[in-house]
Coordinates of C-alpha atoms in Angstrom, one line a residue:
X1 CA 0.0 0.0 0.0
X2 CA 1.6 3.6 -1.1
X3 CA 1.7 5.9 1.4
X4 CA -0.1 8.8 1.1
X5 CA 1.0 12.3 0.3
X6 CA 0.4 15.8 0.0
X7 CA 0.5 17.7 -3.0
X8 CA 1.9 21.4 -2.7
X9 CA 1.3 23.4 -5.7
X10 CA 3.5 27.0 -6.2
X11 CA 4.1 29.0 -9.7
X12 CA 2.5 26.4 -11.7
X13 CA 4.6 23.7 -10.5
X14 CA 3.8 20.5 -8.0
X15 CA 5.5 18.5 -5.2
X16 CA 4.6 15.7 -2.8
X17 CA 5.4 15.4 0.7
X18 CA 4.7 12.1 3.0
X19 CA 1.8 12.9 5.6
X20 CA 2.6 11.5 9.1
X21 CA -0.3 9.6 11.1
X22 CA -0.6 10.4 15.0
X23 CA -2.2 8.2 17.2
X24 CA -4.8 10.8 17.8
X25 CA -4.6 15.0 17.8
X26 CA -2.4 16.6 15.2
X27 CA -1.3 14.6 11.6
X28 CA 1.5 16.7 9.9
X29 CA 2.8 16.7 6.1
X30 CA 6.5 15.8 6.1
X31 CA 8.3 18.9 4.6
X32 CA 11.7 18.2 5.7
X33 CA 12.6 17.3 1.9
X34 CA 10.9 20.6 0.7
X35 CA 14.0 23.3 0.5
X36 CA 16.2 20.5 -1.6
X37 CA 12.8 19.7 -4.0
X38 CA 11.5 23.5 -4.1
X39 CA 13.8 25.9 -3.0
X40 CA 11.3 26.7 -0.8
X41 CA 10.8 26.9 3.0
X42 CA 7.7 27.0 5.5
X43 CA 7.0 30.6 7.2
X44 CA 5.2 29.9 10.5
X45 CA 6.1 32.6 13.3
X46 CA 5.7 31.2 16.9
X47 CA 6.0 27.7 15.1
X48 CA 2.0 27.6 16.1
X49 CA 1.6 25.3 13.0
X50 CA 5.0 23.4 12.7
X51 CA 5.7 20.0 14.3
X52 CA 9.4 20.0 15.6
X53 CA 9.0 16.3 17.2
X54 CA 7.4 13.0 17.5
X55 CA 6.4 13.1 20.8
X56 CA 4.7 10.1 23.5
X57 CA 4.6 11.9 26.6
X58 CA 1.7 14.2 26.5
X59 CA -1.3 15.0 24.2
X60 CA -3.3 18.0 24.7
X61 CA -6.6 18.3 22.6
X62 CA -7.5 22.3 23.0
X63 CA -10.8 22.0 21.2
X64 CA -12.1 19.2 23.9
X65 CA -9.7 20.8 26.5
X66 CA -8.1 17.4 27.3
X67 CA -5.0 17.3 28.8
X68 CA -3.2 13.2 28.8
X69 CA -0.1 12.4 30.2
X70 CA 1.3 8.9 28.5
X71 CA -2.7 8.6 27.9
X72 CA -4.0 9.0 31.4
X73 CA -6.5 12.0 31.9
X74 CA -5.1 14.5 34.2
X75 CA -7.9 14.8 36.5
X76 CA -7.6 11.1 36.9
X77 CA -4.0 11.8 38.3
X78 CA -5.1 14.3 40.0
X79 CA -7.8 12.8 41.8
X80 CA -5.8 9.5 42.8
X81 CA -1.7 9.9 42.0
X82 CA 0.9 11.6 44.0
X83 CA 3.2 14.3 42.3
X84 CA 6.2 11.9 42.1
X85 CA 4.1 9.2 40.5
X86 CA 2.9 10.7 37.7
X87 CA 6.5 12.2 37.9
X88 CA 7.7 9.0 37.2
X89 CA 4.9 8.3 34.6
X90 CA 6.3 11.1 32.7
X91 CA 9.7 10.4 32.5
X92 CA 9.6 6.5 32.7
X93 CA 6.9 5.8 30.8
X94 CA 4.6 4.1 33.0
X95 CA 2.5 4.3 36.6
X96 CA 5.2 2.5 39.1
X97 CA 4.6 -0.4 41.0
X98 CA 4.7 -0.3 44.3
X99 CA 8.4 -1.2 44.7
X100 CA 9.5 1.0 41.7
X101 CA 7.7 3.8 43.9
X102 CA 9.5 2.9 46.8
X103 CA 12.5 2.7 45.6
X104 CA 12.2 5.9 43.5
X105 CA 11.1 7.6 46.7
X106 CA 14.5 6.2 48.2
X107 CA 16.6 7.3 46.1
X108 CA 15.2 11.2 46.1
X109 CA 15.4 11.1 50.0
X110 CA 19.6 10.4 49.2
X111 CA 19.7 13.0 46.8
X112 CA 18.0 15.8 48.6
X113 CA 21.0 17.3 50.4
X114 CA 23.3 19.6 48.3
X115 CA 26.8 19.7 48.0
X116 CA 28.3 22.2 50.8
X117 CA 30.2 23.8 48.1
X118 CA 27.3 24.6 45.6
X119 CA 25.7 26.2 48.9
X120 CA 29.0 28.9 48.6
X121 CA 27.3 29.4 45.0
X122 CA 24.2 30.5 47.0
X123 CA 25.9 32.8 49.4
X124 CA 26.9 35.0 46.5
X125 CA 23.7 35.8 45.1
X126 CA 22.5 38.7 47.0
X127 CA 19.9 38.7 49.3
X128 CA 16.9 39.8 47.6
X129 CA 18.7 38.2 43.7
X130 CA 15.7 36.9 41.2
X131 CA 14.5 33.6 42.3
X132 CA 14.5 32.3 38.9
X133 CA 17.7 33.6 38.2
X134 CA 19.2 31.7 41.4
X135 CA 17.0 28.3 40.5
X136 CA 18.6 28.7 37.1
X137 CA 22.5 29.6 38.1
X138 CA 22.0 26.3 40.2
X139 CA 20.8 23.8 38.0
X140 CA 23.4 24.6 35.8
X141 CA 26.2 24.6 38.2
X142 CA 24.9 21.3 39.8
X143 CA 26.0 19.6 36.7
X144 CA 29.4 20.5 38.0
X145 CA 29.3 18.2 41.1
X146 CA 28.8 15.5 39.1
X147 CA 30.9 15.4 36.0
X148 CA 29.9 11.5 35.6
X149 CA 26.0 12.2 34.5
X150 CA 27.3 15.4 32.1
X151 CA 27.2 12.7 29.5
X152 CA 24.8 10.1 30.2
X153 CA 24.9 6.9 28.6
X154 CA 22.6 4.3 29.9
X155 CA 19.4 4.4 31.5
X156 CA 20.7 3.8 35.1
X157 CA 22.6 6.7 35.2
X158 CA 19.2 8.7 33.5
X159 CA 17.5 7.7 36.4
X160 CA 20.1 8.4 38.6
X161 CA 20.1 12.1 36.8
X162 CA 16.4 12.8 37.3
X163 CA 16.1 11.3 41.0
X164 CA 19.3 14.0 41.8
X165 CA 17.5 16.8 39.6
X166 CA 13.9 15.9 40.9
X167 CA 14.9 16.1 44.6
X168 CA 17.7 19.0 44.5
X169 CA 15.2 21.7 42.8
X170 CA 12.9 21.4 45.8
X171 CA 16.0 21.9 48.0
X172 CA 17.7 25.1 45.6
X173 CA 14.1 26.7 45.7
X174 CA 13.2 26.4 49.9
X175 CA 17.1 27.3 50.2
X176 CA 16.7 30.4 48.3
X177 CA 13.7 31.4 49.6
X178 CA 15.1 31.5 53.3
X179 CA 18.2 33.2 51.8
X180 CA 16.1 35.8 50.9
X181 CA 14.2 36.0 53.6
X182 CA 17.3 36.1 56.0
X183 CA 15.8 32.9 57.9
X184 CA 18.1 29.7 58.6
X185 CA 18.3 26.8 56.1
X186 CA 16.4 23.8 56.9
X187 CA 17.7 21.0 55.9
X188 CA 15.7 18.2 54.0
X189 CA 13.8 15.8 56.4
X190 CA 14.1 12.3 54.9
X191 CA 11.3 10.9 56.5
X192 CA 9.0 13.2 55.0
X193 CA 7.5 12.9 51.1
X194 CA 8.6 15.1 48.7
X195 CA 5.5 17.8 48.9
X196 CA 5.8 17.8 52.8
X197 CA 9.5 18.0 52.8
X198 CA 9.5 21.0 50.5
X199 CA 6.9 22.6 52.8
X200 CA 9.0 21.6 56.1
X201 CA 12.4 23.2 54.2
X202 CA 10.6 26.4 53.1
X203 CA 8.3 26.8 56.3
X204 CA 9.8 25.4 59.6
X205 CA 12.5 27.6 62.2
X206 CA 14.8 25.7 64.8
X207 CA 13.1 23.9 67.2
X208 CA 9.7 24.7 65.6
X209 CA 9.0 22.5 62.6
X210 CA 6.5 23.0 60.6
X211 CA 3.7 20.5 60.0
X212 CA 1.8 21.1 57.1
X213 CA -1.9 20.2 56.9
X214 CA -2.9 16.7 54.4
X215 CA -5.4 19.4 52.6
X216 CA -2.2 21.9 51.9
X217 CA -0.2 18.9 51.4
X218 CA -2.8 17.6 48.7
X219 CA -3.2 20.9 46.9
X220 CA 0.5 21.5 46.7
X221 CA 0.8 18.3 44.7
X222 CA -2.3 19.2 42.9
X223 CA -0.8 22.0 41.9
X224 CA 2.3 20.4 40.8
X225 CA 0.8 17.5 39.2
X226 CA -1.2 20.3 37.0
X227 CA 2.1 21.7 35.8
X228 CA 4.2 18.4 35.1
X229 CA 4.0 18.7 31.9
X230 CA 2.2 20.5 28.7
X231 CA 4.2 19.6 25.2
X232 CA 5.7 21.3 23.6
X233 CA 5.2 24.7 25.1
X234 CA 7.9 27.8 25.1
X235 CA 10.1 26.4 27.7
X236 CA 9.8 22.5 27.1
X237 CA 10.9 23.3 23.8
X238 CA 13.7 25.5 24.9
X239 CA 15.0 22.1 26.6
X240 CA 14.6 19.9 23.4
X241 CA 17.1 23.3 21.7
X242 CA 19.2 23.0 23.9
X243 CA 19.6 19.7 24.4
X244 CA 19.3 18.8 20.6
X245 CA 23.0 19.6 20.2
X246 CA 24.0 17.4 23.1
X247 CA 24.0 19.6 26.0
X248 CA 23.7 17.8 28.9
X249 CA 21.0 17.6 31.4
X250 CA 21.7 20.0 33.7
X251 CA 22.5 23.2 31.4
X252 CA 19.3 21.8 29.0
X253 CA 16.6 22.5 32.1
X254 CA 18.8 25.6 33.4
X255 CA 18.2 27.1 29.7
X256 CA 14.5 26.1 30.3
X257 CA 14.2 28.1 33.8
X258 CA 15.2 30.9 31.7
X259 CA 12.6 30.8 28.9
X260 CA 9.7 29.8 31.8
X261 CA 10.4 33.2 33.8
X262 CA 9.0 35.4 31.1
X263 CA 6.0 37.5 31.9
X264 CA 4.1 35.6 28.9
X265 CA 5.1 31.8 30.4
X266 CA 5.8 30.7 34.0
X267 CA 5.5 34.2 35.0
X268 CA 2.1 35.3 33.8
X269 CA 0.4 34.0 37.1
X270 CA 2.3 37.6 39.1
X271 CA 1.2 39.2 36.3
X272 CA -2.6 38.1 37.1
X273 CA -1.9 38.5 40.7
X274 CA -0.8 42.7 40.2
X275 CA -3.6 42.6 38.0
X276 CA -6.1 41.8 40.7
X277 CA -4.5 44.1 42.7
X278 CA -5.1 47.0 40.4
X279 CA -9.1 45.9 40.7
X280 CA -8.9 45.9 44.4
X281 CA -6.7 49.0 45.1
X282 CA -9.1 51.1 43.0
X283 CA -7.3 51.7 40.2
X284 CA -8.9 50.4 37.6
X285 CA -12.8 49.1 37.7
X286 CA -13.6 45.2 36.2
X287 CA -15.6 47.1 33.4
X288 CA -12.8 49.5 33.1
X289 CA -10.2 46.7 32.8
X290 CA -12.3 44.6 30.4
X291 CA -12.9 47.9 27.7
X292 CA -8.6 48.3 27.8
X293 CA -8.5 44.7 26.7
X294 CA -11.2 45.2 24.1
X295 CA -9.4 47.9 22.9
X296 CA -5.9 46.4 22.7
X297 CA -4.1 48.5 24.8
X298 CA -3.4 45.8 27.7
X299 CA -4.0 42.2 28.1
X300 CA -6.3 40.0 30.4
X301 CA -3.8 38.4 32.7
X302 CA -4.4 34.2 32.8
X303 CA -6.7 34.4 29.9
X304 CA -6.5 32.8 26.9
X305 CA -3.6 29.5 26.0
X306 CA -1.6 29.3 22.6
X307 CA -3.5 25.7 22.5
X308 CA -7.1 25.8 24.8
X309 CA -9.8 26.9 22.4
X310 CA -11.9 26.4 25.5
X311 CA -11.1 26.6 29.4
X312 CA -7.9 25.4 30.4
X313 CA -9.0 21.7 32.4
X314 CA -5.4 22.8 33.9
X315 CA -7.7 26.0 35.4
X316 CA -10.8 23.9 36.6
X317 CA -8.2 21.3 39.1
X318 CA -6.5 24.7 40.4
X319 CA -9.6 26.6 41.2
X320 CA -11.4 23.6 42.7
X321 CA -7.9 23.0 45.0
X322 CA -8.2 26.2 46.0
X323 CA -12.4 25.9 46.6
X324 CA -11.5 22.9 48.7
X325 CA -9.0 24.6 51.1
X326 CA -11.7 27.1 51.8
X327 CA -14.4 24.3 52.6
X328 CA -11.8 22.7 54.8
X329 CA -10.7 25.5 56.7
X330 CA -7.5 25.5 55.3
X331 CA -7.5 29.2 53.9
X332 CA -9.4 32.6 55.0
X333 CA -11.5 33.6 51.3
X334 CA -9.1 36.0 49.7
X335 CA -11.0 39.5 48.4
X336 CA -8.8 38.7 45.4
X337 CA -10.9 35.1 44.7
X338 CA -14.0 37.4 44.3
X339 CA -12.6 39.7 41.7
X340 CA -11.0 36.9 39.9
X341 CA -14.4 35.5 39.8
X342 CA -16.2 38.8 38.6
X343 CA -13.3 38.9 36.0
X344 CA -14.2 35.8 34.7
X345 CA -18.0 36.1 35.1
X346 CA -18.0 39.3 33.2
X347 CA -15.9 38.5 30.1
X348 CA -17.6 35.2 29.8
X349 CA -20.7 37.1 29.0
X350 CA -19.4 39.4 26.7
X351 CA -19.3 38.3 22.8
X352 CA -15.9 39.7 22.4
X353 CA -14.3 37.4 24.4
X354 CA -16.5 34.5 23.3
X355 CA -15.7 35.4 20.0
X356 CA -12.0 34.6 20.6
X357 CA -12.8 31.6 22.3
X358 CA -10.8 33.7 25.6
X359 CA -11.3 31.2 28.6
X360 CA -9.3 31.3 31.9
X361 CA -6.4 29.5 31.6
X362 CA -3.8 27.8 34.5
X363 CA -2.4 30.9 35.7
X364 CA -6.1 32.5 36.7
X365 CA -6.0 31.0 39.3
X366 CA -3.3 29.6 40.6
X367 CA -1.3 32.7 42.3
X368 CA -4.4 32.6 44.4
X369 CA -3.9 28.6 45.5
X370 CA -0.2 29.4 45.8
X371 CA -0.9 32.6 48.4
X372 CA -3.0 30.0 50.4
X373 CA -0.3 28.1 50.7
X374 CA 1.6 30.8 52.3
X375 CA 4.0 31.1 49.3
X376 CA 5.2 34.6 48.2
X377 CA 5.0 36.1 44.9
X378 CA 8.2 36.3 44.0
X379 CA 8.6 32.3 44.3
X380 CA 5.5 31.6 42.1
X381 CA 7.8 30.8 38.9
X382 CA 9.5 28.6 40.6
X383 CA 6.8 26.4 41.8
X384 CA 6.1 25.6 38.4
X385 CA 9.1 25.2 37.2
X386 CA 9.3 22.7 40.0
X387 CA 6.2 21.0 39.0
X388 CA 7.8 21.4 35.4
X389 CA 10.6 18.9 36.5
X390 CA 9.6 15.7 34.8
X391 CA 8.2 16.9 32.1
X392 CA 11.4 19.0 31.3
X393 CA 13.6 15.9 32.1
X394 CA 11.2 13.3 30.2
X395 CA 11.3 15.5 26.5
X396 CA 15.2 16.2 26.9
X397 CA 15.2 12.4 27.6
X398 CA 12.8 11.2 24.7
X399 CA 15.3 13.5 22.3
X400 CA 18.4 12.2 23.5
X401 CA 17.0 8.4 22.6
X402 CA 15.7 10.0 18.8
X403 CA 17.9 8.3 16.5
X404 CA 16.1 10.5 14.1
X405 CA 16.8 14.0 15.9
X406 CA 18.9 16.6 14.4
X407 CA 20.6 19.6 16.1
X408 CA 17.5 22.3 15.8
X409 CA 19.0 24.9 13.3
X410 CA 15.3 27.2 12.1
X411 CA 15.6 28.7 8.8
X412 CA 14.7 32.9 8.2
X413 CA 13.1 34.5 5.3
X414 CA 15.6 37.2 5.2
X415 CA 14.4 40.8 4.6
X416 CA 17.3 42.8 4.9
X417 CA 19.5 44.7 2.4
X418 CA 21.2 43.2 -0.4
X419 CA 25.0 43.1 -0.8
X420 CA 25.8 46.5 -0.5
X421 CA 29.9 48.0 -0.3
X422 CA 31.5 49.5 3.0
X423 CA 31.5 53.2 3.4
X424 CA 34.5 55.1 4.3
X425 CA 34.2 56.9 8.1
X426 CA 34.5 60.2 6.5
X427 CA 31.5 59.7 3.4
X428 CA 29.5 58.3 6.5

């Protein structure tokens, strides 16, 4: 049976290119023979239309507003997984057993301290240094401390990789924040799970630990179960870059960190939260807000997705966390909650954002289950680039096994001047 094709036609003139099947979501037409055939190349800014992978870790369908990680729904792993299990789904490839869990879970309890010397690294950042920048700087120079998974070769020492990675970010991010904060490290308690722990390092003083409700405990890994993973977007991809011309590990998810900490990625969620702060300080009304949106000159903070078409089902687990800590006494209502909601009530009855198909999306919300949590603003991008772990380790991972893969190298369509002859400084 011939395989079928697509025909492209341009100035009178035909070509066809091999179509490639998914499982389900997205097909794409092969065009990586269509330069050497046409002289041609695509033109697809954002790459919003241009497959750069074959991918099995995650499908997102935004028209249904499914989200799948390895196929399982994520409200299903929401519901009944813990954060390190579907961790392990992502960059395994299947639920554990029970003793794969447990021995997972061992080995992040002997990777949780850090190296005495990277904590030097820490001491010269000042006090009140970028988060992101710090989680970032790390990363990277953890990768120093262990020179023998800088080129990883078999699948024991990948593992070995992600259970160090996996446990140390939780352990950069809590140090950094007591840094900041001018409070004491707390070490890593390894009889605690990994959500707890984190909680414990960021939260507890000498002689006073810090014991962390199961409701907080829950929505924490909620949250970071919500963020594990989405595709392809702007920083996962920046790890498959990276990565594709055989960076290692450590530098691929520190150039990630980078790309998450825009205002327009892992940062949009302090963006929503000055936003709602602007309603509730008085200066600007919810009407008043929604007409600047209409008429370009600002955007609605946590709304619309690159790939939702509909509400993010990322949005719908954060917001019921959050609903759940207030029924169980976990959280006083935030006045912030109510605007949010009068945000979203109001442009979901106006045509103009119907029109665009503008639903909430997983930032909306979540600054708002974060501040429950007691976490500060500044620290928001790097809970989700914590949650982002797996996902981040799984795609540079699926790349570095790609037989197929190529160093990414983007073409341009250049628009610039033609050849043109230097001009002496004095005709200038």
């Amino acid at each position: 049976m011939k395989e079928p094709l697509a025909t492209l036609s341009y100035d009178g003139k035909t070509v066809d290119l091999p179509l490639i099947r998914s499982t389900e979501g997205d097909c794409g037409i092969d065009v990586t023979s269509l330069r050497a055939k046409t002289g041609w190349i695509t033109f697809d800014p954002g790459f919003a239309n241009t497959g750069a992978c074959k991918s099995s870790i995650t499908h997102i369908d935004g028209e249904r507003g499914l989200l799948r990680y390895r196929g399982y729904p994520l409200e299903q792993l929401a519901e009944r997984a813990s954060f390190v299990e579907t961790a392990m789904l992502l960059m395994f490839g299947e639920l554990p057993a029970r003793d794969e869990l447990a021995e997972f879970r061992g080995m992040l309890r002997d990777q949780e301290l850090l190296h005495e010397g990277l904590l030097k690294h820490l001491d010269g950042f000042p006090p009140l240094g970028q988060p992101m920048a710090i989680l970032s700087a790390m990363i990277n120079a953890l990768g120093s401390y262990y020179p023998e998974l800088l080129n990883i070769r078999t699948d024991a020492e990948y593992r070995l990789a992600a259970a160090k990675i996996m446990s140390k970010v939780r352990t950069i991010a809590a140090f950094s924040f007591r840094t900041a904060d001018g409070l004491p490290l707390m070490y890593p308690n390894p009889h605690m799970d990994y959500c707890r722990n984190f909680l414990h390092m960021m939260f507890s003083v000498p002689f006073r630990l810090y014991e962390p409700p199961a409701p907080i405990v829950r929505a924490l890994s909620l949250f970071f179960i919500a963020h594990a993973d989405h595709g392809l977007d702007t920083s996962c991809a920046t790890v498959r870059m990276v990565g594709s011309s055989q960076a290692n590990l450590f530098a691929s998810i520190s150039a990630a960190i980078c790309a998450l900490w825009g205002r327009l990625h892992g940062g949009a969620g302090v963006g929503v939260m000055e936003m709602l702060e602007e309603v509730r300080g008085g200066r600007i009304t919810t009407p008043e807000l929604l007409e600047e949106v209409k008429a370009g000159r600002r955007r609605l903070m946590g709304f619309g997705q690159r790939v939702y078409k509909c509400y993010d089902p990322r949005a719908l687990l954060i917001r019921k966390a959050y609903e759940n800590l207030l029924s169980a006494g976990m959280a006083r209502r935030d006045p912030l909650f109510n605007i949010a909601l009068d945000i979203e009530g109001q442009a979901l009855s106006d045509d103009f954002f119907l029109e665009r198909r503008l639903f909430p999306n997983v930032n909306f919300y979540s600054g708002l289950l974060l501040k429950a949590i007691n976490i500060p603003v500044p620290m928001f991008p790097v809970m989700i680039a914590i949650g982002n772990m797996p996902g981040f380790i799984a795609h540079w991972h699926e790349e570095w096994k790609d037989t197929e893969m190529k160093i990414h190298r983007p073409r341009q369509v250049y628009t610039g001047n033609n050849q043109r002859d230097y001009t002496p400084m004095d005709k200038r």
